[in-house]
Tab-separated table of C-alpha atoms in Angstrom:
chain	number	residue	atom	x	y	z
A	729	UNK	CA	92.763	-0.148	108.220
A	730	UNK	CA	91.509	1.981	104.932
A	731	UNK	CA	89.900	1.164	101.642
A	732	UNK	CA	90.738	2.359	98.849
A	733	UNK	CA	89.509	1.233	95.756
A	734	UNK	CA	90.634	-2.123	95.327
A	735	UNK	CA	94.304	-1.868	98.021
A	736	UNK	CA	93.818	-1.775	101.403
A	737	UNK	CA	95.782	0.376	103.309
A	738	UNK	CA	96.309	-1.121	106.954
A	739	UNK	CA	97.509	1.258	109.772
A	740	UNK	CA	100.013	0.808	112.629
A	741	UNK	CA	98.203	0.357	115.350
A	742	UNK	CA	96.372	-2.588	113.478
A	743	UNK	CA	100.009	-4.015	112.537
A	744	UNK	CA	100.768	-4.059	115.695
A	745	UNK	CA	98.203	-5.545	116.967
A	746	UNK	CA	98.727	-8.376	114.339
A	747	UNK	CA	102.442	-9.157	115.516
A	748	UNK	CA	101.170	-9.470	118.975
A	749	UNK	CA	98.830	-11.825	118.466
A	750	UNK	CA	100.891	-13.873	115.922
A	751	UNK	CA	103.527	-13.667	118.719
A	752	UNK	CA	101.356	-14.111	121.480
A	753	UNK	CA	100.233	-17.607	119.587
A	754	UNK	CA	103.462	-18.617	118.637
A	755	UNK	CA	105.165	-18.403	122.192
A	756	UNK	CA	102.237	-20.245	123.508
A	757	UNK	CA	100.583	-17.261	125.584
A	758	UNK	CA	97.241	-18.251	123.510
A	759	UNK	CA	97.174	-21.993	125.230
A	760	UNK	CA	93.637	-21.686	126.603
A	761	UNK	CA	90.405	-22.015	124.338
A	762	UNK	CA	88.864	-18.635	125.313
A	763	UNK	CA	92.096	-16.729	124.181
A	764	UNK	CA	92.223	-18.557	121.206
A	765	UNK	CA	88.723	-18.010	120.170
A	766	UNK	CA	89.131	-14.365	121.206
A	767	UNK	CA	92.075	-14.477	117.917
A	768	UNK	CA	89.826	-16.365	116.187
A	769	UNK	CA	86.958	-14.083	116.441
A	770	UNK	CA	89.089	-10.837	116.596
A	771	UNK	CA	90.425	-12.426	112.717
A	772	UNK	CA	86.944	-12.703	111.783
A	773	UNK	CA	85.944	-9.609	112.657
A	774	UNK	CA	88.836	-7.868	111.262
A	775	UNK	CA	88.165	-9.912	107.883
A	776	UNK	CA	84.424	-8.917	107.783
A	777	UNK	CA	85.315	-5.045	108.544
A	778	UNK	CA	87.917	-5.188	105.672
A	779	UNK	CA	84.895	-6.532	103.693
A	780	UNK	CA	82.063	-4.372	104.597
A	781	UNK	CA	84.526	-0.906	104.360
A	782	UNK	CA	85.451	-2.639	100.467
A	783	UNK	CA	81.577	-2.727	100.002
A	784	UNK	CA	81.074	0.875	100.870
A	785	UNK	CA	83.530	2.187	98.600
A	786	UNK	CA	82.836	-0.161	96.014
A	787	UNK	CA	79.021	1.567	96.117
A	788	UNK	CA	80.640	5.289	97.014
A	789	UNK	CA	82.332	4.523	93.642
A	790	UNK	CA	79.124	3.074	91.843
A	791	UNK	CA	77.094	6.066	93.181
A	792	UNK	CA	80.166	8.484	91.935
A	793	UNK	CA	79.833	6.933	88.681
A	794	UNK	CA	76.077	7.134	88.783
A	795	UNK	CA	75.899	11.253	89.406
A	796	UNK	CA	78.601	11.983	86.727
A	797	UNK	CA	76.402	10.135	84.199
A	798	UNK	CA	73.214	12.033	85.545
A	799	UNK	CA	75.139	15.071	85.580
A	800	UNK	CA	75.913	15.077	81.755
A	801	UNK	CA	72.064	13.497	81.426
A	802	UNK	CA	70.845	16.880	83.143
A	803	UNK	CA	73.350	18.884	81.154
A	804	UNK	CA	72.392	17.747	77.808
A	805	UNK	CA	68.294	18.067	78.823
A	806	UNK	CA	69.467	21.812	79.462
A	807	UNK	CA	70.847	22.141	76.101
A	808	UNK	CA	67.679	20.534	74.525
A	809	UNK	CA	65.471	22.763	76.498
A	810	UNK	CA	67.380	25.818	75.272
A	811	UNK	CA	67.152	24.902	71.995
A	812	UNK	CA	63.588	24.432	71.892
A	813	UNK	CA	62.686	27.948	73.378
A	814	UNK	CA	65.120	29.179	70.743
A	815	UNK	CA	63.050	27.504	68.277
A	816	UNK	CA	59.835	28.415	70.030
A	817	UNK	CA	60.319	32.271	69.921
A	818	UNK	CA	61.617	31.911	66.462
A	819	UNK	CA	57.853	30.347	65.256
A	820	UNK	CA	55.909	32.722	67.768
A	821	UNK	CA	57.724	35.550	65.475
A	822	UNK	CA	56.950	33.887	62.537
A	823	UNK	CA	53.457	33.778	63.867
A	824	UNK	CA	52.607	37.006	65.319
A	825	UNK	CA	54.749	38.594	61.671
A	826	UNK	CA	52.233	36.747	59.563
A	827	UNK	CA	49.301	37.865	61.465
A	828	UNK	CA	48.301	40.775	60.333
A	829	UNK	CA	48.955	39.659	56.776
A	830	UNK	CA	46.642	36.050	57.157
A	831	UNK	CA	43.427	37.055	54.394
A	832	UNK	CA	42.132	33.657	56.014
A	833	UNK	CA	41.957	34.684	59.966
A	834	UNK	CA	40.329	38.292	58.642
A	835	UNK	CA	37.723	36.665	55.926
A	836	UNK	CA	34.693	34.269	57.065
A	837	UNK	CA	35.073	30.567	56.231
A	838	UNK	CA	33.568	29.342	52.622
A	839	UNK	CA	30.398	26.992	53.051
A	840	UNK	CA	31.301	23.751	53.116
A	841	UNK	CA	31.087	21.940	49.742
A	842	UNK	CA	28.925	18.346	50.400
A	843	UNK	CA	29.694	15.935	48.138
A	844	UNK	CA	27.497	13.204	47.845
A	845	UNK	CA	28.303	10.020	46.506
A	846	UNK	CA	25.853	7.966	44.358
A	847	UNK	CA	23.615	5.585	46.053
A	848	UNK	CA	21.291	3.497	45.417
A	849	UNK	CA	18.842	5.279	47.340
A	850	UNK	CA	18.445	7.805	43.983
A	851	UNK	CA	17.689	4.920	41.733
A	852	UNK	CA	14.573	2.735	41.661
A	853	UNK	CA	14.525	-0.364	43.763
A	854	UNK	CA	14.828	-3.146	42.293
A	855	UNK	CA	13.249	-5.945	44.417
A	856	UNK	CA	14.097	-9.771	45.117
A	857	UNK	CA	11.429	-12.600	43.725
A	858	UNK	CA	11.509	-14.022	47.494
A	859	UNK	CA	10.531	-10.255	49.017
A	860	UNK	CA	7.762	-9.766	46.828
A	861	UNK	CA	3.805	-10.214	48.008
């Protein structure tokens, strides 16, 4: 028996094995416990197998699903990433163009202008009655 997405596809020899037991049971061949629970459990097992094989194409499908999406993921990353360098060398250009040209690379730095705000400390001190000797 085969899985396939949602049918299930069962083959002949599985078919046949079906009719016999349904005959088998229905002619009476199946009268003692032990052949009946060997239908029984051969049911079951046939059920559960018809399960798990759904399962694992079920997740083949999810994992399908999964790589496409992380295939166009990885393909749009390779755009970005091209892009960028693009962008990259076009700014190292700009860079190594305006170079030569820069007055403020070639000249020293200005001093630094210090501003100084006005204190307090600059005017007299003025002091509190309850400081006072």
């Amino acid at each position: 028996m085969k899985v396939e997405g949602e049918r299930v596809c069962v083959t002949v020899s599985t078919v046949r094995r079906q009719e016999q037991d349904q005959v088998s049971a229905e002619n009476g061949w199946c009268d003692s416990s032990d052949d009946m629970r060997k239908v029984q459990r051969r049911e079951k097992n046939r059920i559960a197998a018809q399960k798990s094989r759904l399962r694992q194409t079920q997740k083949a499908d999810t994992l399908h699903l999964e790589s496409e999406d992380l295939e166009r993921q990885n393909a749009a990353l390779r755009r970005e990433i091209k892009q960028l360098t693009e962008e990259m060398k076009h700014f190292t250009s700009m860079l190594s163009s305006h170079e030569p040209l820069c007055t403020i690379l070639t000249s020293p730095p200005p001093p630094p202008e210090v501003l100084y705000a006005t204190h307090s400390f600059h005017q007299p001190h003025i002091s509190s009655p309850r400081f006072q000797h």
